[in-house]
């Protein structure tokens, strides 16, 4: 249920104008990638002996976006038996990220200079290059705590909390869940709820929607220093054992977010309606393009349907899943995932992994504004974002895991390659026609997990 659960204390930045909004998105990606590996080898060391006071699992994820963000994320999970069927679960995650982050601005056949979010300092992007802020650096520490125990016959209650802190962001999460076994233990009904309360303090303050970036050393147009967001999630599911070799799971989830949903470090280029080049109207600084800060709706509701089927085929395990997600921003996504575990001798195994992802663009996604089509500064009734994560895109993951599991311990190593491709806008013209506005993103994962 809750990736909404978890995080404690962290601090680290080079330039005080770093685009921390990228951290939250990337941290979510890292969390999912690590969780996938942990779960595949027993994230709670569930195959350890029942009389162990503490069952501990440690993992390390190394993440690299080619020419962009790199990350190292150690994770440690611990599970303690408090009573026969009562358990305490703890997890500590640390994200350390460095590299370059996309701003949303378009590339051009002319050099461009951008002001850092702090208003102090600038960075220059060469001709025909994607605008990236290359001083990105941050550290986030996350702590999850959970408790579970039976509260009635065949009924288990779980409660959890999470605390997260990074340079400009604080998040507190709470979660609860119930699971009931019926039909002689062959069917499990489950439900859960989580809530997170986030507070951010964007570097330089919260930008005024669609206000133009100002030259370095000039006071930027801001409307506040702190912004809050609330996220509420609910999930309902059923898991059915079909026979001795297979099971099926079906989940429905709903998520509602409200508050400040903008990324304060993303903006949208304004281009000339004739030439297609960025508009340069900033006085003496002739290479400073006109870019407008984004504005997204202040609410978002997502619905998701997830189905998973597992079957054992002559000691080999096929794990398949499909997820459909739709939201009121206009985004629809489809995710197909396949894992095939091939056993070897002495508990060793190979596990190939293939994942396909496709999403449509948000209704308000726009890669650029043409001249006067840009909304007026402060027009909070209009929406727009050039964040490529809200555009139409396809992602493909190919990976391979090797590991060993015994009754007392286990370990695994996995390597994965992810290619994200976006669809180029069909309204490019003039100088934009020769530019790649949605470049491919190559990502490499290397993950290691050890259960003690």
Coordinates of C-alpha atoms in Angstrom, one line a residue:
X1 CA 0.0 0.0 0.0
X2 CA 2.2 2.4 0.8
X3 CA 5.1 3.6 -0.8
X4 CA 3.5 6.5 1.2
X5 CA 5.2 5.2 4.2
X6 CA 8.7 6.1 5.0
X7 CA 11.5 8.5 5.5
X8 CA 13.6 10.2 8.1
X9 CA 16.4 12.7 7.8
X10 CA 18.6 13.9 5.1
X11 CA 20.4 16.9 3.9
X12 CA 23.0 17.6 1.2
X13 CA 23.1 20.0 -1.7
X14 CA 25.8 21.8 -3.7
X15 CA 24.0 24.8 -5.2
X16 CA 21.1 26.0 -3.1
X17 CA 19.1 26.2 -6.3
X18 CA 19.2 22.5 -7.0
X19 CA 16.0 21.1 -8.7
X20 CA 14.8 18.9 -5.8
X21 CA 11.5 18.1 -7.5
X22 CA 13.5 15.6 -9.5
X23 CA 14.5 13.9 -6.2
X24 CA 11.1 12.9 -5.3
X25 CA 10.3 11.3 -8.7
X26 CA 13.6 9.5 -8.8
X27 CA 13.4 8.3 -5.2
X28 CA 10.0 6.8 -6.0
X29 CA 11.6 5.0 -9.0
X30 CA 14.5 3.8 -6.8
X31 CA 12.1 2.6 -4.1
X32 CA 10.1 0.5 -6.6
X33 CA 13.2 -1.0 -8.1
X34 CA 14.6 -1.9 -4.8
X35 CA 11.3 -3.3 -3.5
X36 CA 11.0 -5.5 -6.5
X37 CA 14.3 -7.1 -5.8
X38 CA 13.8 -7.4 -2.1
X39 CA 10.4 -9.0 -2.6
X40 CA 11.8 -11.5 -5.1
X41 CA 14.3 -12.8 -2.5
X42 CA 12.3 -12.4 0.6
X43 CA 12.4 -8.8 1.8
X44 CA 11.7 -9.8 5.3
X45 CA 14.0 -12.8 5.2
X46 CA 10.8 -14.9 5.4
X47 CA 12.7 -18.1 4.7
X48 CA 14.8 -17.8 7.9
X49 CA 14.1 -20.0 10.9
X50 CA 11.1 -19.0 13.0
X51 CA 13.1 -18.9 16.2
X52 CA 15.3 -16.0 15.0
X53 CA 14.9 -12.9 17.2
X54 CA 15.6 -10.6 14.3
X55 CA 15.5 -11.4 10.6
X56 CA 17.5 -8.9 8.6
X57 CA 17.8 -8.2 4.9
X58 CA 20.2 -5.7 3.4
X59 CA 20.2 -4.4 -0.2
X60 CA 22.1 -2.0 -2.4
X61 CA 20.9 -0.3 -5.6
X62 CA 23.1 1.5 -8.0
X63 CA 21.2 3.6 -10.6
X64 CA 22.5 5.6 -13.5
X65 CA 20.7 7.7 -16.1
X66 CA 23.1 8.1 -19.0
X67 CA 24.4 11.7 -19.0
X68 CA 21.9 12.6 -16.2
X69 CA 21.2 11.5 -12.6
X70 CA 23.2 8.8 -10.8
X71 CA 22.2 7.3 -7.4
X72 CA 23.4 4.9 -4.8
X73 CA 20.7 3.6 -2.4
X74 CA 21.5 1.2 0.5
X75 CA 18.4 -0.4 2.2
X76 CA 18.2 -2.4 5.3
X77 CA 15.1 -4.2 6.5
X78 CA 14.5 -6.0 9.8
X79 CA 11.7 -8.1 11.2
X80 CA 11.3 -9.1 14.8
X81 CA 8.8 -11.6 16.2
X82 CA 7.1 -10.0 19.3
X83 CA 4.9 -13.0 19.9
X84 CA 3.7 -16.1 18.1
X85 CA 1.9 -14.2 15.3
X86 CA 2.9 -10.6 16.1
X87 CA 5.7 -8.9 14.2
X88 CA 7.6 -5.5 14.1
X89 CA 9.0 -4.5 10.7
X90 CA 11.6 -1.7 10.2
X91 CA 13.2 -0.4 7.0
X92 CA 15.8 2.3 6.5
X93 CA 16.6 3.7 3.0
X94 CA 19.1 6.3 2.1
X95 CA 19.2 7.9 -1.4
X96 CA 22.3 9.8 -2.5
X97 CA 21.8 11.4 -5.9
X98 CA 24.0 13.5 -8.2
X99 CA 24.0 14.5 -11.8
X100 CA 22.0 16.6 -14.3
X101 CA 18.2 17.1 -14.2
X102 CA 16.0 18.1 -17.2
X103 CA 14.2 21.5 -16.7
X104 CA 11.5 21.2 -19.3
X105 CA 12.9 23.9 -21.6
X106 CA 13.4 23.1 -25.3
X107 CA 16.8 22.7 -27.0
X108 CA 17.6 25.3 -29.7
X109 CA 20.1 26.0 -32.4
X110 CA 21.4 28.9 -30.2
X111 CA 23.1 28.8 -26.8
X112 CA 20.9 29.5 -23.8
X113 CA 21.6 30.6 -20.3
X114 CA 19.3 29.8 -17.4
X115 CA 19.1 31.2 -13.9
X116 CA 19.3 28.8 -11.0
X117 CA 16.2 28.5 -8.8
X118 CA 17.9 30.4 -6.0
X119 CA 18.2 33.4 -8.3
X120 CA 21.9 33.5 -7.7
X121 CA 24.1 31.9 -10.4
X122 CA 23.4 30.6 -13.8
X123 CA 24.3 27.8 -16.2
X124 CA 24.8 27.8 -19.9
X125 CA 23.5 25.2 -22.4
X126 CA 25.1 24.9 -25.8
X127 CA 23.3 24.8 -29.1
X128 CA 21.4 21.7 -30.0
X129 CA 21.6 20.4 -26.4
X130 CA 18.8 19.4 -24.0
X131 CA 18.7 22.0 -21.2
X132 CA 19.9 20.2 -18.0
X133 CA 20.9 21.6 -14.7
X134 CA 24.1 19.7 -14.0
X135 CA 24.6 20.6 -10.3
X136 CA 21.8 18.3 -9.0
X137 CA 22.7 16.8 -5.7
X138 CA 20.6 15.6 -2.8
X139 CA 20.4 13.0 0.0
X140 CA 17.2 11.6 1.4
X141 CA 16.8 9.2 4.4
X142 CA 13.7 7.2 4.8
X143 CA 12.4 5.2 7.8
X144 CA 9.5 2.8 7.6
X145 CA 8.0 1.1 10.7
X146 CA 5.2 -1.4 10.7
X147 CA 3.4 -3.7 13.1
X148 CA 1.2 -6.7 12.3
X149 CA -0.8 -9.2 14.4
X150 CA -3.9 -11.3 14.2
X151 CA -7.0 -9.5 15.7
X152 CA -9.4 -12.3 15.2
X153 CA -9.5 -15.8 13.7
X154 CA -8.1 -15.6 10.1
X155 CA -7.9 -11.8 10.4
X156 CA -4.6 -9.9 10.4
X157 CA -4.1 -6.2 11.1
X158 CA -1.2 -4.1 9.9
X159 CA -0.3 -0.6 11.0
X160 CA 2.6 1.5 9.6
X161 CA 4.2 4.9 9.7
X162 CA 6.8 6.6 7.6
X163 CA 9.0 9.7 7.9
X164 CA 11.0 11.2 5.1
X165 CA 13.3 14.3 5.0
X166 CA 15.4 15.8 2.3
X167 CA 16.7 19.3 1.7
X168 CA 13.5 21.0 0.9
X169 CA 10.9 18.4 1.5
X170 CA 9.3 16.7 4.6
X171 CA 6.8 13.8 4.4
X172 CA 4.9 11.9 7.1
X173 CA 2.9 8.9 6.2
X174 CA 0.4 6.6 8.1
X175 CA -1.1 3.4 6.8
X176 CA -3.3 0.5 8.0
X177 CA -4.5 -2.7 6.4
X178 CA -6.6 -5.8 7.1
X179 CA -6.3 -9.3 5.5
X180 CA -8.8 -12.1 6.1
X181 CA -8.4 -15.8 5.0
X182 CA -11.5 -17.6 3.9
X183 CA -12.4 -20.7 2.0
X184 CA -10.1 -22.9 4.1
X185 CA -7.2 -20.5 3.6
X186 CA -7.3 -20.7 -0.2
X187 CA -8.7 -17.1 -0.5
X188 CA -7.4 -14.0 1.1
X189 CA -9.4 -10.7 1.1
X190 CA -7.4 -7.6 1.8
X191 CA -8.0 -3.9 2.2
X192 CA -5.8 -0.9 3.2
X193 CA -5.7 2.8 3.6
X194 CA -2.8 5.3 3.8
X195 CA -2.4 9.0 4.1
X196 CA 0.7 11.2 3.7
X197 CA 1.2 14.8 4.6
X198 CA 4.0 16.6 2.8
X199 CA 5.5 20.0 3.3
X200 CA 8.0 21.6 0.8
X201 CA 10.0 24.7 0.9
X202 CA 11.2 25.3 -2.7
X203 CA 14.6 26.9 -3.1
X204 CA 14.0 30.6 -3.8
X205 CA 10.3 30.2 -2.9
X206 CA 7.2 29.0 -4.7
X207 CA 7.2 30.5 -8.3
X208 CA 4.2 32.4 -9.5
X209 CA 2.5 30.3 -12.2
X210 CA 3.6 31.2 -15.7
X211 CA 5.9 34.0 -14.4
X212 CA 9.1 34.4 -16.5
X213 CA 12.5 33.4 -15.2
X214 CA 14.5 36.5 -14.4
X215 CA 18.2 37.2 -15.0
X216 CA 20.7 36.0 -12.4
X217 CA 21.0 38.4 -9.5
X218 CA 17.5 39.8 -10.1
X219 CA 14.7 39.1 -7.7
X220 CA 12.6 36.2 -9.0
X221 CA 8.8 36.5 -9.0
X222 CA 7.7 34.3 -6.1
X223 CA 4.4 34.0 -4.2
X224 CA 5.4 32.1 -1.0
X225 CA 8.1 30.0 0.7
X226 CA 6.3 26.9 1.7
X227 CA 3.7 24.5 0.1
X228 CA 1.7 21.6 1.4
X229 CA 0.3 18.4 -0.2
X230 CA -1.9 15.6 1.1
X231 CA -2.2 12.2 -0.5
X232 CA -4.9 9.6 0.4
X233 CA -4.7 6.0 -0.9
X234 CA -7.0 3.0 -0.6
X235 CA -6.6 -0.5 -1.9
X236 CA -8.9 -3.6 -2.0
X237 CA -7.8 -7.0 -3.2
X238 CA -8.4 -10.7 -3.4
X239 CA -5.8 -13.5 -3.7
X240 CA -7.0 -16.9 -4.8
X241 CA -5.0 -20.2 -4.7
X242 CA -6.1 -21.9 -7.9
X243 CA -4.4 -25.3 -7.3
X244 CA -1.1 -26.6 -5.8
X245 CA 0.8 -24.9 -8.6
X246 CA -0.8 -21.5 -9.2
X247 CA -2.5 -18.5 -7.7
X248 CA -4.2 -15.3 -8.9
X249 CA -4.3 -11.8 -7.4
X250 CA -6.6 -8.9 -8.3
X251 CA -6.3 -5.4 -6.7
X252 CA -8.1 -2.2 -7.2
X253 CA -6.7 1.1 -5.8
X254 CA -7.7 4.7 -5.7
X255 CA -5.4 7.7 -4.8
X256 CA -6.4 11.3 -4.3
X257 CA -3.8 14.1 -4.1
X258 CA -4.5 17.7 -3.2
X259 CA -2.5 20.9 -2.5
X260 CA 0.7 22.0 -4.2
X261 CA 1.3 19.5 -7.0
X262 CA 3.6 21.6 -9.2
X263 CA 7.3 21.0 -9.6
X264 CA 8.7 24.4 -8.7
X265 CA 11.9 23.7 -10.7
X266 CA 10.2 23.0 -14.0
X267 CA 9.3 25.5 -16.7
X268 CA 8.0 25.9 -20.3
X269 CA 9.9 27.6 -23.1
X270 CA 8.2 30.4 -25.1
X271 CA 9.2 30.3 -28.8
X272 CA 8.9 32.8 -31.6
X273 CA 5.8 32.1 -33.8
X274 CA 7.8 32.6 -37.0
X275 CA 11.3 31.2 -36.4
X276 CA 10.5 28.6 -33.8
X277 CA 13.6 29.8 -31.8
X278 CA 13.2 30.6 -28.1
X279 CA 12.1 34.2 -27.4
X280 CA 15.0 36.3 -26.0
X281 CA 13.5 39.4 -24.4
X282 CA 15.6 40.0 -21.3
X283 CA 17.5 43.2 -21.7
X284 CA 21.2 43.0 -21.6
X285 CA 21.4 39.2 -21.1
X286 CA 20.8 38.4 -24.8
X287 CA 21.1 34.6 -24.4
X288 CA 18.5 34.3 -21.5
X289 CA 15.4 32.7 -23.0
X290 CA 11.9 33.5 -21.9
X291 CA 10.6 30.5 -20.0
X292 CA 7.4 30.3 -17.8
X293 CA 7.1 28.4 -14.6
X294 CA 4.6 25.5 -14.9
X295 CA 1.2 25.2 -13.2
X296 CA -0.7 21.9 -12.7
X297 CA -4.1 21.2 -11.3
X298 CA -4.2 21.3 -7.5
X299 CA -6.0 17.9 -7.2
X300 CA -5.4 14.6 -8.9
X301 CA -7.4 11.3 -8.6
X302 CA -6.0 8.0 -9.9
X303 CA -7.6 4.7 -10.3
X304 CA -5.6 1.5 -10.8
X305 CA -6.5 -2.2 -11.5
X306 CA -3.7 -4.8 -11.0
X307 CA -3.8 -8.5 -11.9
X308 CA -1.1 -11.0 -11.1
X309 CA -0.8 -14.7 -12.0
X310 CA 1.9 -17.1 -10.7
X311 CA 2.4 -20.7 -11.8
X312 CA 5.0 -23.4 -11.1
X313 CA 6.0 -25.2 -14.2
X314 CA 8.2 -28.2 -13.4
X315 CA 10.0 -26.3 -10.6
X316 CA 10.2 -23.2 -12.8
X317 CA 8.1 -20.2 -11.7
X318 CA 6.3 -17.9 -14.1
X319 CA 5.2 -14.6 -12.6
X320 CA 3.1 -12.3 -14.8
X321 CA 1.2 -9.1 -14.0
X322 CA -0.7 -6.3 -15.7
X323 CA -1.6 -2.9 -14.4
X324 CA -4.0 -0.3 -15.9
X325 CA -4.0 3.2 -14.4
X326 CA -6.1 6.2 -15.3
X327 CA -6.4 9.6 -13.7
X328 CA -8.3 12.9 -14.1
X329 CA -5.2 14.5 -15.6
X330 CA -5.9 12.5 -18.8
X331 CA -3.1 10.0 -18.3
X332 CA -3.8 6.4 -19.0
X333 CA -1.0 3.8 -18.6
X334 CA -0.5 0.1 -19.2
X335 CA 2.2 -2.0 -17.6
X336 CA 3.0 -5.6 -18.4
X337 CA 5.6 -7.5 -16.3
X338 CA 7.1 -11.0 -16.8
X339 CA 9.5 -12.9 -14.5
X340 CA 10.6 -16.5 -15.1
X341 CA 12.6 -18.2 -12.4
X342 CA 14.8 -21.1 -13.5
X343 CA 16.2 -23.2 -10.7
X344 CA 19.7 -24.6 -10.6
X345 CA 21.5 -26.9 -8.1
X346 CA 22.1 -26.0 -4.5
X347 CA 19.3 -23.4 -4.3
X348 CA 20.7 -21.2 -7.1
X349 CA 18.5 -19.7 -9.8
X350 CA 18.3 -17.5 -12.8
X351 CA 15.4 -15.1 -13.3
X352 CA 15.0 -13.1 -16.6
X353 CA 12.8 -10.1 -16.3
X354 CA 10.8 -8.2 -19.0
X355 CA 8.6 -5.1 -18.4
X356 CA 6.7 -2.9 -20.9
X357 CA 5.2 0.4 -20.0
X358 CA 3.1 2.8 -22.1
X359 CA 1.3 6.0 -21.0
X360 CA -0.6 8.8 -22.7
X361 CA 0.1 12.5 -22.1
X362 CA -1.6 14.6 -19.5
X363 CA -4.3 17.0 -20.9
X364 CA -2.2 20.0 -20.0
X365 CA 1.1 18.7 -21.2
X366 CA 2.8 21.2 -23.7
X367 CA 6.4 21.1 -24.8
X368 CA 6.4 24.8 -25.5
X369 CA 4.3 28.0 -25.8
X370 CA 4.1 29.9 -29.1
X371 CA 4.5 33.6 -28.6
X372 CA 1.4 35.2 -26.9
X373 CA -0.3 31.8 -26.3
X374 CA 1.5 31.7 -22.9
X375 CA -0.9 32.3 -20.1
X376 CA -0.5 35.5 -18.1
X377 CA 1.8 35.4 -15.0
X378 CA -0.3 34.6 -12.0
X379 CA -3.1 32.9 -14.0
X380 CA -3.8 30.1 -11.6
X381 CA -6.9 29.1 -13.6
X382 CA -4.7 27.9 -16.5
X383 CA -2.6 24.8 -16.4
X384 CA 0.5 23.7 -18.3
X385 CA 3.7 21.7 -17.9
X386 CA 6.5 20.6 -20.2
X387 CA 7.7 17.9 -17.8
X388 CA 8.5 14.9 -20.0
X389 CA 7.2 12.6 -17.3
X390 CA 3.7 13.9 -18.1
X391 CA 4.1 13.3 -21.8
X392 CA 3.3 10.4 -24.0
X393 CA 6.0 7.8 -23.5
X394 CA 7.0 4.2 -23.7
X395 CA 9.4 2.3 -21.4
X396 CA 11.0 -1.1 -21.8
X397 CA 13.0 -2.9 -19.1
X398 CA 15.1 -6.0 -19.7
X399 CA 16.9 -7.6 -16.8
X400 CA 18.5 -10.7 -15.4
X401 CA 18.8 -11.8 -11.7
X402 CA 21.0 -14.5 -10.3
X403 CA 20.7 -15.7 -6.7
X404 CA 20.7 -18.5 -4.1
X405 CA 18.1 -19.3 -1.5
X406 CA 18.3 -21.9 1.3
X407 CA 16.3 -22.5 4.4
X408 CA 18.6 -20.2 6.4
X409 CA 19.9 -17.4 4.1
X410 CA 19.8 -16.0 0.7
X411 CA 21.3 -13.5 -1.7
X412 CA 20.8 -12.2 -5.2
X413 CA 22.3 -9.9 -7.8
X414 CA 20.3 -8.3 -10.6
X415 CA 21.2 -6.1 -13.5
X416 CA 18.6 -4.2 -15.6
X417 CA 18.5 -1.9 -18.5
X418 CA 15.6 0.6 -19.0
X419 CA 14.9 2.6 -22.2
X420 CA 12.4 5.4 -22.1
X421 CA 11.3 6.8 -25.4
X422 CA 8.9 9.8 -25.9
X423 CA 6.9 10.8 -28.9
X424 CA 8.1 14.0 -30.6
X425 CA 5.5 16.8 -30.7
X426 CA 3.7 16.9 -34.0
X427 CA 3.5 20.7 -33.9
X428 CA 7.2 21.4 -34.3
X429 CA 8.0 24.1 -36.8
X430 CA 10.9 26.3 -37.9
X431 CA 14.1 25.9 -35.9
X432 CA 12.3 23.4 -33.7
X433 CA 12.0 20.9 -36.6
X434 CA 15.7 20.1 -36.3
X435 CA 15.6 19.6 -32.5
X436 CA 15.0 16.5 -30.5
X437 CA 12.6 17.7 -27.8
X438 CA 11.9 14.3 -26.2
X439 CA 15.3 12.5 -26.2
X440 CA 15.5 8.8 -25.2
X441 CA 16.6 8.2 -21.6
X442 CA 18.8 5.1 -20.9
X443 CA 18.9 3.9 -17.3
X444 CA 21.0 1.1 -15.8
X445 CA 20.2 -0.6 -12.5
X446 CA 22.5 -2.9 -10.5
X447 CA 21.0 -4.4 -7.3
X448 CA 22.3 -6.7 -4.6
X449 CA 20.3 -8.2 -1.7
X450 CA 21.6 -10.3 1.2
X451 CA 19.4 -12.0 3.9
X452 CA 21.0 -12.9 7.2

